Amino acid sequence: MYNRIIRNDILKSKAITLTTIIFIAASAMLVSLAAILVVNLSGALDTLMKQAKTPHFMQMHSGEIDIARLTSFAKQNNNVDDFQVIEFLNMDGAQIILDGSSLANSVQDNGFSIQSEKFDYLLDLNGNIINVTNGELYVPISYMRDKTTKVGDRAVISGKEFTVAGFLRDSQMNSTLSASKRFLVSKDDYTEIKNLGSTEYLIEFRLKDLSALGAFETAYASAGLEANGPTVTYRLFKMMNALSDGMMTAVILLVSALVVAIAFMCIRFTLLAKIEDDYREIGVMKAIGLRVSDIKKIYLAKYAAIAAVGSLLGFVLSIMFKGMLLENIRLYMGESGDSSFALLFGIIGILLVFLAIIAYVSGVLRRFRKISAAEAIRFGTSQEKDVGAKHFCLSGNRLLHTNVFLGIKDVLARKRLYATMLAVLVISAFIIIVPQNLYNTISSKSFSKYMGIGNYDMRIDIQQTDNISEKAAEIIKMLNSDRTISKYAVLTTKTFKVKTEDRSEENIKVELGDHSIFPIEYSGGRAPSAENEIALSVLNANELSKKVGDVITLVMEGKEKNLTISGIYSDITNGGKTAKAVFTDNSADIMWSIICAELSDKSLVEERTSEYASRFVFVKISNIDEFVTQTFGSIINSVKKASSAAIAVALIITVLVTLLFMKMLVAKDRYSIAVMKAFGFTNSDIRAQYVSRSVFVLIVGIVLGTLLANTLGEILAGMVISSFGASTFKFAIHPLSAYLFSPLMMICSVLIATMIGTSGAGQIKISENIKE
Amino acid sequence: MKKIIIGDHIVKSYGEGDEKRNILDGVSAYINEGEFVAVMGPSGSGKSTLMFVLSGTDGVNDGKVVFDGRDLSAVGENELSDIRRIKMGFVFQQPTMLKNLNILDNIILPSMRNNRKNAAKISEKARALMKRVGITELEKRDITQVSGGQLQRAAICRALMNSPKIIFGDEPTGSLNSKSAQDIMDIFSEINAEGTAVMLVTHDAKVAARTERIMFMRDGTIVSELKLPKFEGADMDGRIEKVTEIMREIGI
């Protein structure tokens, strides 16, 4: 019997059933995709880091190195499983020519290495350890992604010729967030080019017990070993590798949650309409003694069938689309070891969607209990009425056109019915606006302030070179005489020891200079301005468990110096662990200096950048936009993709739901439409009324959606952003796109859908609907 | 006397192919200005269809309908709506009111289309009509809060709002008790006395007997016609007798 009832019911309402199935399929697909992505990402990441044997602790160092001392430290430390020192030959981008074009504009520190012997292997695209022969060059995978070069291309490194033999995965430096990129050459070739660049050392450790990494870090720092460069740990490597795909997964999860909510709305709406249609029958069934659970079963069976079909469809779709989303993970990290596991999680996700739908339908059907059999049989409709629109009378209306009035009046009188449509439109507006705002925010220039980069035009990096201060002075001289430069700041980074809670010592990199020239955003407090003040990055503050106003102790030349924490800021540069202060110091070696400059005429940035670059070949000079694009480029791109996808999805949802809604309304309102037509209202009058209804609901939806996007959305986006080191977050809203184009797009979609959805109203015959 | 509606050899059919059935099978009918007419016949005889066709609410398959000198088949959809709204009034068996509007708003609804600037005037007129049919106190009520008879009076007010040339009533007393039905017929008589033509579709001999001409239908054609003097309150029984006699004659 159920089969027959379900079949008849579905045949009678094909469009509505189809739309509901589409939404269920979409939500099932997204949930399944998110599950598959998460499992694959973590699986592929594990595989990559296992195959490559990523170091657990890595200290970059430039300058003199005492290998014997390091070796004895490694021997004496019980936790060290393996230890090695790798050379990294830093070379100016201009000296690296791939397929005829140089990497002079690259903001990455490009350098050369040979294959490691013990761990930290460089892998080919099949996950195998590369065995490189003379004359061969393996290029970091990111240069394949941005199509800089391809296999077989000619490469010229400082005049020496190589052939691009393949691409490599580097578990340390794959991510664009990582500032350095390693090229792989053979031992002989390395020896040949060794003198053409500056050598930096990667001091690497594998530990027996990874959980004791903190203790090891402390031990390394207090042993006073080589530490002229950033320190990176296993966790940070992992996070940097996972970031851009992780963001994509987060966005998909967010969208899938919203689509699930919309599927629920559709179900609620069709179900409520159906219950209203069947009111009398339900009353009769109750009257002849059927139990509520029996009646519920009839309806539940139909939705179980629809949900099953939708979920299956969603699963098939997710299998079809997963390749597209896994492309990036496959390229950068390779196959995940447990892909069947991923499928299993996908299926579990879909099952959850299915069960949630059944539970929800069952919940909506609870209202059967409230239906009074006698009332249902007598009146045939629910006697519940919305109140509130009572004083909104046509007789008192002077302002609105009668059709507009009737449209709005209908919405106010049947709030419950329209609440569903409103909810969907609010969600759509939310989906359109939040990713767009997020994209605008992270692609805006001011966003770099959250990331620890001030708002300047040109950045000059002086590192891996001798006599940093003299070179800086030389550049400053030129800056002073350059009229196009409106202001500049010199920031010098030095390493000091800091006393931790347990009185042990750790290294801390402090950027010294005037931080008020190019201010960054502080999540608490302000920039340091006095000699005894210091500002900490969020990660450092967390690690040292300090807050604004607390005092920390630095050790300089054996003497302790107390500094008050003036502020805490977000930073993702240099592994996120930095500090800023203004005191002068001549004790410690300079690790690097950066000079930031602002130009009075922004159109000259490019020209000046290349001029300085050709003048000072020993430093790296980047146009800040380029620096930001190359550093955050892939993240910005992911978010941009997600944001365009979100707009498309939201508009499709808006059109589909409005269409569905209007078709159902016309079907429900046949009688009223016939009455109005009988009394001289034309088809265009009727259409105008429906357009007024949907536009009225839409306007409320857009206003609520925008408010929600700017409050809840900002909090959500802030959570995403904080996952990569930023702590304070405010949307940078593009008013034209957020408040004009997005609403316009929605209005157009809703208008078109309403027009199509209500075209059936013209066919309604008065004589057939006003029967005696 | 001038004819306000002329139906000429009207054919109206439903269904397709073998299922095709002529509901009106070459019917010719007319209504004079200010006339009070009834159409009688058994269920399925085509009387309601005749009313829908003559009022332009439904099209014809063959033949033509001329209203106030204009061939309705040559009039566009929008103009037809205008004619229905301005020159015609309708009262159906079921009160056909919109649930969301109160009684007053339902009454003024057709007049308010494109006319909101005159809302005060229109409301005033509606109140006068409501007073006349005795439902003044119902102005703000919901349509679910009043009786069937009261609702039918409101429907008559709505039909009268634009001072139409003719009012069509499709079984307007069909769902009322006899007291209410009589009250409603009194109102129709009064309206007719003021010069508005009235066409009622009914199967109730008592209702038909109040009119001055009755068309009897069977199987899609008019089989008989009865003319009566204007009803002035007397000899109701005699009139009813005449109507039922014809009904018997033609077997309805």
mmCIF file of N, CA, C and O in Angstrom, chain A residues 506-558:
data_model
loop_
_atom_site.group_PDB
_atom_site.id
_atom_site.type_symbol
_atom_site.label_atom_id
_atom_site.label_comp_id
_atom_site.label_asym_id
_atom_site.label_seq_id
_atom_site.Cartn_x
_atom_site.Cartn_y
_atom_site.Cartn_z
ATOM 1 N N GLU A 506 65.150 30.229 26.224
ATOM 2 C CA GLU A 506 64.761 29.886 24.865
ATOM 3 C C GLU A 506 65.185 31.013 23.956
ATOM 4 O O GLU A 506 65.329 32.145 24.393
ATOM 5 N N ASN A 507 65.324 30.691 22.673
ATOM 6 C CA ASN A 507 65.649 31.755 21.728
ATOM 7 C C ASN A 507 64.397 32.553 21.378
ATOM 8 O O ASN A 507 63.322 32.002 21.249
ATOM 9 N N ILE A 508 64.570 33.820 21.212
ATOM 10 C CA ILE A 508 63.460 34.625 20.724
ATOM 11 C C ILE A 508 64.014 35.626 19.717
ATOM 12 O O ILE A 508 65.079 36.216 19.914
ATOM 13 N N LYS A 509 63.298 35.740 18.583
ATOM 14 C CA LYS A 509 63.755 36.702 17.570
ATOM 15 C C LYS A 509 63.039 38.019 17.816
ATOM 16 O O LYS A 509 61.824 38.060 17.927
ATOM 17 N N VAL A 510 63.794 39.062 17.935
ATOM 18 C CA VAL A 510 63.200 40.362 18.207
ATOM 19 C C VAL A 510 63.523 41.297 17.051
ATOM 20 O O VAL A 510 64.680 41.419 16.624
ATOM 21 N N GLU A 511 62.484 41.924 16.536
ATOM 22 C CA GLU A 511 62.660 42.863 15.436
ATOM 23 C C GLU A 511 62.804 44.249 16.057
ATOM 24 O O GLU A 511 61.893 44.740 16.732
ATOM 25 N N LEU A 512 63.952 44.858 15.862
ATOM 26 C CA LEU A 512 64.217 46.146 16.501
ATOM 27 C C LEU A 512 64.082 47.271 15.493
ATOM 28 O O LEU A 512 64.439 47.117 14.329
ATOM 29 N N GLY A 513 63.555 48.407 15.950
ATOM 30 C CA GLY A 513 63.405 49.554 15.053
ATOM 31 C C GLY A 513 62.165 50.339 15.440
ATOM 32 O O GLY A 513 61.525 50.043 16.450
ATOM 33 N N ASP A 514 61.860 51.321 14.611
ATOM 34 C CA ASP A 514 60.695 52.150 14.912
ATOM 35 C C ASP A 514 59.444 51.500 14.307
ATOM 36 O O ASP A 514 59.259 51.486 13.094
ATOM 37 N N HIS A 515 58.593 50.972 15.180
ATOM 38 C CA HIS A 515 57.420 50.231 14.693
ATOM 39 C C HIS A 515 56.213 51.124 14.481
ATOM 40 O O HIS A 515 55.134 50.650 14.164
ATOM 41 N N SER A 516 56.393 52.431 14.710
ATOM 42 C CA SER A 516 55.241 53.319 14.558
ATOM 43 C C SER A 516 55.131 53.830 13.115
ATOM 44 O O SER A 516 54.131 54.403 12.737
ATOM 45 N N ILE A 517 56.176 53.633 12.324
ATOM 46 C CA ILE A 517 56.148 54.166 10.956
ATOM 47 C C ILE A 517 55.159 53.396 10.074
ATOM 48 O O ILE A 517 54.340 53.974 9.387
ATOM 49 N N PHE A 518 55.258 52.049 10.114
ATOM 50 C CA PHE A 518 54.294 51.218 9.385
ATOM 51 C C PHE A 518 53.591 50.324 10.400
ATOM 52 O O PHE A 518 53.988 49.181 10.595
ATOM 53 N N PRO A 519 52.575 50.855 11.056
ATOM 54 C CA PRO A 519 51.974 50.098 12.155
ATOM 55 C C PRO A 519 51.238 48.865 11.637
ATOM 56 O O PRO A 519 50.727 48.862 10.523
ATOM 57 N N ILE A 520 51.185 47.849 12.468
ATOM 58 C CA ILE A 520 50.379 46.678 12.158
ATOM 59 C C ILE A 520 49.239 46.662 13.169
ATOM 60 O O ILE A 520 49.205 47.483 14.100
ATOM 61 N N GLU A 521 48.276 45.752 12.986
ATOM 62 C CA GLU A 521 47.150 45.679 13.918
ATOM 63 C C GLU A 521 47.566 44.928 15.177
ATOM 64 O O GLU A 521 48.177 43.853 15.091
ATOM 65 N N TYR A 522 47.229 45.485 16.303
ATOM 66 C CA TYR A 522 47.493 44.801 17.565
ATOM 67 C C TYR A 522 46.193 44.230 18.094
ATOM 68 O O TYR A 522 45.179 44.933 18.134
ATOM 69 N N SER A 523 46.197 42.948 18.463
ATOM 70 C CA SER A 523 44.961 42.378 18.995
ATOM 71 C C SER A 523 44.763 42.832 20.428
ATOM 72 O O SER A 523 43.676 42.812 20.960
ATOM 73 N N GLY A 524 45.843 43.260 21.069
ATOM 74 C CA GLY A 524 45.731 43.825 22.405
ATOM 75 C C GLY A 524 46.900 44.769 22.596
ATOM 76 O O GLY A 524 47.995 44.513 22.093
ATOM 77 N N GLY A 525 46.668 45.873 23.282
ATOM 78 C CA GLY A 525 47.765 46.796 23.552
ATOM 79 C C GLY A 525 48.186 47.568 22.304
ATOM 80 O O GLY A 525 47.394 47.779 21.391
ATOM 81 N N ARG A 526 49.452 47.979 22.282
ATOM 82 C CA ARG A 526 49.933 48.840 21.195
ATOM 83 C C ARG A 526 51.392 48.502 20.887
ATOM 84 O O ARG A 526 51.997 47.634 21.539
ATOM 85 N N ALA A 527 51.906 49.210 19.895
ATOM 86 C CA ALA A 527 53.293 48.969 19.505
ATOM 87 C C ALA A 527 54.228 49.439 20.623
ATOM 88 O O ALA A 527 53.889 50.353 21.380
ATOM 89 N N PRO A 528 55.428 48.836 20.736
ATOM 90 C CA PRO A 528 56.365 49.295 21.761
ATOM 91 C C PRO A 528 56.900 50.682 21.393
ATOM 92 O O PRO A 528 57.152 50.959 20.225
ATOM 93 N N SER A 529 56.984 51.560 22.400
ATOM 94 C CA SER A 529 57.507 52.894 22.081
ATOM 95 C C SER A 529 58.667 53.274 22.996
ATOM 96 O O SER A 529 59.492 54.113 22.650
ATOM 97 N N ALA A 530 58.754 52.636 24.170
ATOM 98 C CA ALA A 530 59.843 52.965 25.090
ATOM 99 C C ALA A 530 60.893 51.855 25.090
ATOM 100 O O ALA A 530 60.615 50.732 24.667
ATOM 101 N N GLU A 531 62.066 52.190 25.546
ATOM 102 C CA GLU A 531 63.191 51.254 25.600
ATOM 103 C C GLU A 531 62.883 49.965 26.354
ATOM 104 O O GLU A 531 63.411 48.914 26.037
ATOM 105 N N ASN A 532 62.007 50.075 27.375
ATOM 106 C CA ASN A 532 61.736 48.894 28.208
ATOM 107 C C ASN A 532 60.438 48.189 27.814
ATOM 108 O O ASN A 532 59.809 47.542 28.614
ATOM 109 N N GLU A 533 60.056 48.392 26.576
ATOM 110 C CA GLU A 533 58.819 47.743 26.131
ATOM 111 C C GLU A 533 59.096 46.741 25.026
ATOM 112 O O GLU A 533 60.052 46.871 24.262
ATOM 113 N N ILE A 534 58.197 45.746 24.934
ATOM 114 C CA ILE A 534 58.323 44.743 23.877
ATOM 115 C C ILE A 534 56.913 44.303 23.482
ATOM 116 O O ILE A 534 55.996 44.326 24.324
ATOM 117 N N ALA A 535 56.721 43.965 22.221
ATOM 118 C CA ALA A 535 55.443 43.406 21.794
ATOM 119 C C ALA A 535 55.703 41.986 21.314
ATOM 120 O O ALA A 535 56.750 41.704 20.734
ATOM 121 N N LEU A 536 54.738 41.082 21.605
ATOM 122 C CA LEU A 536 54.931 39.676 21.243
ATOM 123 C C LEU A 536 53.904 39.251 20.201
ATOM 124 O O LEU A 536 52.774 39.744 20.183
ATOM 125 N N SER A 537 54.297 38.311 19.335
ATOM 126 C CA SER A 537 53.321 37.737 18.421
ATOM 127 C C SER A 537 52.421 36.807 19.228
ATOM 128 O O SER A 537 52.788 36.363 20.322
ATOM 129 N N VAL A 538 51.237 36.545 18.663
ATOM 130 C CA VAL A 538 50.259 35.734 19.384
ATOM 131 C C VAL A 538 50.851 34.400 19.805
ATOM 132 O O VAL A 538 50.709 33.971 20.947
ATOM 133 N N LEU A 539 51.558 33.751 18.845
ATOM 134 C CA LEU A 539 52.097 32.430 19.158
ATOM 135 C C LEU A 539 53.125 32.499 20.288
ATOM 136 O O LEU A 539 53.135 31.662 21.182
ATOM 137 N N ASN A 540 53.973 33.530 20.249
ATOM 138 C CA ASN A 540 54.965 33.680 21.319
ATOM 139 C C ASN A 540 54.308 33.974 22.659
ATOM 140 O O ASN A 540 54.682 33.423 23.688
ATOM 141 N N ALA A 541 53.292 34.861 22.619
ATOM 142 C CA ALA A 541 52.605 35.207 23.865
ATOM 143 C C ALA A 541 51.956 33.965 24.461
ATOM 144 O O ALA A 541 52.012 33.726 25.664
ATOM 145 N N ASN A 542 51.340 33.148 23.579
ATOM 146 C CA ASN A 542 50.704 31.920 24.066
ATOM 147 C C ASN A 542 51.742 30.983 24.659
ATOM 148 O O ASN A 542 51.535 30.404 25.729
ATOM 149 N N GLU A 543 52.861 30.855 23.956
ATOM 150 C CA GLU A 543 53.855 29.906 24.411
ATOM 151 C C GLU A 543 54.486 30.334 25.733
ATOM 152 O O GLU A 543 54.734 29.517 26.601
ATOM 153 N N LEU A 544 54.698 31.640 25.866
ATOM 154 C CA LEU A 544 55.304 32.125 27.108
ATOM 155 C C LEU A 544 54.241 32.410 28.165
ATOM 156 O O LEU A 544 54.551 32.860 29.258
ATOM 157 N N SER A 545 52.977 32.146 27.836
ATOM 158 C CA SER A 545 51.819 32.461 28.686
ATOM 159 C C SER A 545 51.906 33.876 29.253
ATOM 160 O O SER A 545 51.873 34.079 30.467
ATOM 161 N N LYS A 546 52.013 34.826 28.347
ATOM 162 C CA LYS A 546 52.089 36.215 28.788
ATOM 163 C C LYS A 546 50.947 37.011 28.172
ATOM 164 O O LYS A 546 50.453 36.678 27.090
ATOM 165 N N LYS A 547 50.556 38.063 28.889
ATOM 166 C CA LYS A 547 49.567 38.964 28.312
ATOM 167 C C LYS A 547 50.069 40.412 28.433
ATOM 168 O O LYS A 547 51.119 40.660 29.058
ATOM 169 N N VAL A 548 49.301 41.321 27.829
ATOM 170 C CA VAL A 548 49.732 42.717 27.827
ATOM 171 C C VAL A 548 49.915 43.201 29.272
ATOM 172 O O VAL A 548 49.071 42.953 30.131
ATOM 173 N N GLY A 549 51.017 43.888 29.539
ATOM 174 C CA GLY A 549 51.270 44.402 30.889
ATOM 175 C C GLY A 549 52.226 43.522 31.680
ATOM 176 O O GLY A 549 52.848 43.962 32.643
ATOM 177 N N ASP A 550 52.341 42.228 31.253
ATOM 178 C CA ASP A 550 53.264 41.331 31.939
ATOM 179 C C ASP A 550 54.717 41.730 31.614
ATOM 180 O O ASP A 550 54.962 42.498 30.690
ATOM 181 N N VAL A 551 55.620 41.176 32.387
ATOM 182 C CA VAL A 551 57.035 41.493 32.164
ATOM 183 C C VAL A 551 57.754 40.219 31.721
ATOM 184 O O VAL A 551 57.487 39.135 32.242
ATOM 185 N N ILE A 552 58.623 40.331 30.718
ATOM 186 C CA ILE A 552 59.473 39.184 30.383
ATOM 187 C C ILE A 552 60.938 39.588 30.507
ATOM 188 O O ILE A 552 61.280 40.763 30.471
ATOM 189 N N THR A 553 61.764 38.555 30.654
ATOM 190 C CA THR A 553 63.178 38.832 30.878
ATOM 191 C C THR A 553 63.996 38.330 29.698
ATOM 192 O O THR A 553 63.925 37.162 29.335
ATOM 193 N N LEU A 554 64.738 39.234 29.084
ATOM 194 C CA LEU A 554 65.652 38.833 28.021
ATOM 195 C C LEU A 554 67.066 38.801 28.603
ATOM 196 O O LEU A 554 67.371 39.525 29.548
ATOM 197 N N VAL A 555 67.893 37.946 28.010
ATOM 198 C CA VAL A 555 69.277 37.904 28.454
ATOM 199 C C VAL A 555 70.156 38.483 27.348
ATOM 200 O O VAL A 555 70.119 38.015 26.212
ATOM 201 N N MET A 556 70.882 39.555 27.676
ATOM 202 C CA MET A 556 71.774 40.163 26.689
ATOM 203 C C MET A 556 73.160 40.278 27.290
ATOM 204 O O MET A 556 73.302 40.831 28.365
ATOM 205 N N GLU A 557 74.087 39.768 26.600
ATOM 206 C CA GLU A 557 75.475 39.759 27.053
ATOM 207 C C GLU A 557 75.566 39.284 28.492
ATOM 208 O O GLU A 557 76.249 39.882 29.314
ATOM 209 N N GLY A 558 74.793 38.228 28.778
ATOM 210 C CA GLY A 558 74.831 37.648 30.120
ATOM 211 C C GLY A 558 74.028 38.423 31.151
ATOM 212 O O GLY A 558 73.777 37.936 32.243
#
